[in-house]
C-alpha cells in the first residue's frame, strides 16, 4: 500500500522504515529541512539500534523516501499517519498545536474525490480524533476522509523490534472502510489487532503509559521500605515478578522514570481526568514518588561527601535510558545539573547521548565531558551511575578504582553487583538494597 507519515522523528521514521520493510511504499514527511537533507544524504538523525540498515535498505529498494512537502505525501498515499510532537504545557495538559497545524495542512492539500485515512499515531488526549476530524472538515468541507486513532507503543532503544513485532496493534475507528484499510496495512505484521472506537484507542495509550509509570513508582516506594528494613528490593521484585499476573518488567528500582513519554503522559492523563471532572489522584502520588527518587539519591551522596562544593564527581550516563541517544527529560541530566548547582565539579560520560545533550544545551557550562567511562572516573571522589548502559557493567573496575581519588560508588540503577563491588574495595550504595 502507499503510505505517508507526517513527522519523521523517533516514531515517524521508525514506523516508516518498518512499514517499508514489510513491503509498503512509504513517504516520510518532515518540516525540519535539516532532517530531510540528512535523510537524503543517507544520514539518520536519531540513534536507534538497527534503524540505519533498515532505512538504507528500503531507500535502496525504492520503498522509502523523504520530503518536506505534505502535499507530496498526501497526494501519493492511501493512509496518512500523523506522528508529530505532543509536548506538555506548563499546567501539564497537552500542547496540541502541532496536531492542529498538521490537520489544517492536510485539509489544504486534500483534493476532491481523493479518499484518505488520516491516522493519529501521536499520543493525544481522548477526543482529539473528533477535533482533527472537525478541523479538516472546517478547512475543506468537501474532503473525503476518515480519522483513525492508532497509538504507538514502541520503546526507544528497541523501537525497531517493537514496531516489527508489537504485542498488539490498536485501531480506533468509526468507519468500516478505514478499518478495512488499516487491517490490510497491518496484515503483514501477523500480530493481534484490537479494533475499537476512536476514544477508547486514544485512552488506551495514556492508560498504558500511566500504568507502567505506576509500576515503576510502586517498586520505588517498596525500595524505600527495603532500605528502612534491610531487605533487598531486587529480590522482592524478582519474587513479585515471577507471579505471571504481575510480571518482572518495569519493576526496577532506581532514579525513577524520565524521557519524553512517561512524565508527559502521566501529567496529561491527570489533566485529562481533571478536565473530565474525575480526578485521577493515584497518578499524583505516582509523580510524587518519582520526583522523590532523585532527592533521596542526592541525600545519600551528601551523607557520604557532606558538602558537594568543589567535589570531583563522575557521572556515567546522560540518556534517559540505555540504547538511545534521547536526552529529553532525562533524570541523569537533572542529576548533573543539581550537582553542579551545588558547586560540584562534574565529569560525565555517555555512549550515545553527549552530542544531543550539548546540541540541546541541557548541560551546565562547567560540566566536563569525558571520552570514556574510565576518563570520567579519573580523580573522582564519587562515581554515580545514572543510566544502565550495559557497557558500564563491563568496565575494568580495578582500573576504575585505581583512577578514582576515593572508591565511592552510587549505583542509581542497581546495575552492578554489590558484593562484587565491595569485594573489589568500593563503598557501594544502590537503591533499596543492602
Ligand atoms: P520527535 O520530536 O522525535 O519527532 C516529531 C517530528 O515531527 C519532528 O521531526 C518534527 O520536525 C516533526 N514535525 C513537527 N511538526 C511538523 C509538521 N507540521 N509537519 C511535518 N513534520 C513536523 O517526536 P516522537 O518522539 O517521534 O513523538 C511523536 C509522537 O509520538 C508524540 O505524541 C509522542 O508522545 C508519541 N510517542 C513517542 C514515543 C517515543 O518513544 N518517542 C513512543 C510512543 C509514542
PDB file of C-alpha atoms and ligand atoms in Angstrom, residues 6-12 29-32 35 70 83-86 98 101-102 105 121-123 152-156 205 260-261 264-265 326 328, ligand 1:
ATOM      1  CA  UNK A   6       3.942  13.310   8.748  1.00  0.00           C
ATOM      2  CA  UNK A   7       6.676  13.841  11.348  1.00  0.00           C
ATOM      3  CA  UNK A   8       9.871  11.826  10.899  1.00  0.00           C
ATOM      4  CA  UNK A   9      11.135  11.609  14.479  1.00  0.00           C
ATOM      5  CA  UNK A  10      11.515   8.576  16.726  1.00  0.00           C
ATOM      6  CA  UNK A  11       8.015   7.328  15.966  1.00  0.00           C
ATOM      7  CA  UNK A  12       7.596   8.524  12.380  1.00  0.00           C
ATOM      8  CA  UNK A  29       7.439  13.976   5.627  1.00  0.00           C
ATOM      9  CA  UNK A  30       9.065  16.470   7.984  1.00  0.00           C
ATOM     10  CA  UNK A  31       9.100  20.262   8.097  1.00  0.00           C
ATOM     11  CA  UNK A  32      12.606  20.232   9.570  1.00  0.00           C
ATOM     12  CA  UNK A  35      16.427  16.454   8.980  1.00  0.00           C
ATOM     13  CA  UNK A  70       2.880  17.402   2.938  1.00  0.00           C
ATOM     14  CA  UNK A  83       3.479  11.429  14.173  1.00  0.00           C
ATOM     15  CA  UNK A  84       4.293  14.972  15.310  1.00  0.00           C
ATOM     16  CA  UNK A  85       5.160  16.027  18.887  1.00  0.00           C
ATOM     17  CA  UNK A  86       2.530  16.459  21.594  1.00  0.00           C
ATOM     18  CA  UNK A  98       1.392  20.620  16.156  1.00  0.00           C
ATOM     19  CA  UNK A 101      -1.466  22.582  12.311  1.00  0.00           C
ATOM     20  CA  UNK A 102      -0.989  19.263  10.512  1.00  0.00           C
ATOM     21  CA  UNK A 105      -2.217  21.384   6.324  1.00  0.00           C
ATOM     22  CA  UNK A 121      -0.161   7.956  15.792  1.00  0.00           C
ATOM     23  CA  UNK A 122       0.937  10.711  18.183  1.00  0.00           C
ATOM     24  CA  UNK A 123      -0.093  10.326  21.829  1.00  0.00           C
ATOM     25  CA  UNK A 152       2.205   3.752  19.121  1.00  0.00           C
ATOM     26  CA  UNK A 153       3.701   1.647  21.939  1.00  0.00           C
ATOM     27  CA  UNK A 154       7.340   1.369  20.789  1.00  0.00           C
ATOM     28  CA  UNK A 155      10.110   1.790  23.339  1.00  0.00           C
ATOM     29  CA  UNK A 156      13.136   3.866  22.386  1.00  0.00           C
ATOM     30  CA  UNK A 205      -2.264   4.858  25.225  1.00  0.00           C
ATOM     31  CA  UNK A 260       9.900  12.229  26.514  1.00  0.00           C
ATOM     32  CA  UNK A 261       6.892   9.964  27.203  1.00  0.00           C
ATOM     33  CA  UNK A 264       4.374  13.953  29.989  1.00  0.00           C
ATOM     34  CA  UNK A 265       1.820  11.172  29.549  1.00  0.00           C
ATOM     35  CA  UNK A 326      17.461  10.606  23.651  1.00  0.00           C
ATOM     36  CA  UNK A 328      14.856  14.716  26.661  1.00  0.00           C
TER      37      UNK A 328
HETATM   38  P1  LIG B   1      10.005  13.670  17.634  1.00  0.00           P
HETATM   39  O1  LIG B   1      10.165  15.029  18.180  1.00  0.00           O
HETATM   40  O2  LIG B   1      11.162  12.730  17.654  1.00  0.00           O
HETATM   41  O3  LIG B   1       9.503  13.748  16.118  1.00  0.00           O
HETATM   42  C1  LIG B   1       8.471  14.565  15.686  1.00  0.00           C
HETATM   43  C2  LIG B   1       8.807  15.093  14.307  1.00  0.00           C
HETATM   44  O4  LIG B   1       7.683  15.840  13.796  1.00  0.00           O
HETATM   45  C3  LIG B   1       9.996  16.049  14.283  1.00  0.00           C
HETATM   46  O5  LIG B   1      10.953  15.555  13.359  1.00  0.00           O
HETATM   47  C4  LIG B   1       9.390  17.372  13.796  1.00  0.00           C
HETATM   48  O6  LIG B   1      10.289  18.123  12.993  1.00  0.00           O
HETATM   49  C5  LIG B   1       8.189  16.901  13.008  1.00  0.00           C
HETATM   50  N1  LIG B   1       7.134  17.900  12.815  1.00  0.00           N
HETATM   51  C6  LIG B   1       6.592  18.749  13.709  1.00  0.00           C
HETATM   52  N2  LIG B   1       5.631  19.498  13.134  1.00  0.00           N
HETATM   53  C7  LIG B   1       5.541  19.092  11.833  1.00  0.00           C
HETATM   54  C8  LIG B   1       4.743  19.469  10.730  1.00  0.00           C
HETATM   55  N3  LIG B   1       3.823  20.442  10.832  1.00  0.00           N
HETATM   56  N4  LIG B   1       4.949  18.855   9.558  1.00  0.00           N
HETATM   57  C9  LIG B   1       5.894  17.895   9.413  1.00  0.00           C
HETATM   58  N5  LIG B   1       6.666  17.476  10.442  1.00  0.00           N
HETATM   59  C10 LIG B   1       6.502  18.066  11.639  1.00  0.00           C
HETATM   60  O7  LIG B   1       8.762  13.036  18.412  1.00  0.00           O
HETATM   61  P2  LIG B   1       8.490  11.489  18.697  1.00  0.00           P
HETATM   62  O8  LIG B   1       9.284  11.049  19.888  1.00  0.00           O
HETATM   63  O9  LIG B   1       8.570  10.726  17.435  1.00  0.00           O
HETATM   64  O10 LIG B   1       6.970  11.572  19.195  1.00  0.00           O
HETATM   65  C11 LIG B   1       5.896  11.811  18.312  1.00  0.00           C
HETATM   66  C12 LIG B   1       4.608  11.428  18.996  1.00  0.00           C
HETATM   67  O11 LIG B   1       4.621  10.020  19.285  1.00  0.00           O
HETATM   68  C13 LIG B   1       4.367  12.102  20.333  1.00  0.00           C
HETATM   69  O12 LIG B   1       2.988  12.301  20.502  1.00  0.00           O
HETATM   70  C14 LIG B   1       4.854  11.078  21.345  1.00  0.00           C
HETATM   71  O13 LIG B   1       4.219  11.221  22.601  1.00  0.00           O
HETATM   72  C15 LIG B   1       4.422   9.795  20.674  1.00  0.00           C
HETATM   73  N6  LIG B   1       5.188   8.603  21.062  1.00  0.00           N
HETATM   74  C16 LIG B   1       6.534   8.683  21.234  1.00  0.00           C
HETATM   75  C17 LIG B   1       7.247   7.535  21.580  1.00  0.00           C
HETATM   76  C18 LIG B   1       8.736   7.597  21.802  1.00  0.00           C
HETATM   77  O14 LIG B   1       9.260   6.658  22.402  1.00  0.00           O
HETATM   78  N7  LIG B   1       9.444   8.635  21.355  1.00  0.00           N
HETATM   79  C19 LIG B   1       6.587   6.320  21.739  1.00  0.00           C
HETATM   80  C20 LIG B   1       5.213   6.265  21.518  1.00  0.00           C
HETATM   81  C21 LIG B   1       4.529   7.427  21.187  1.00  0.00           C
END
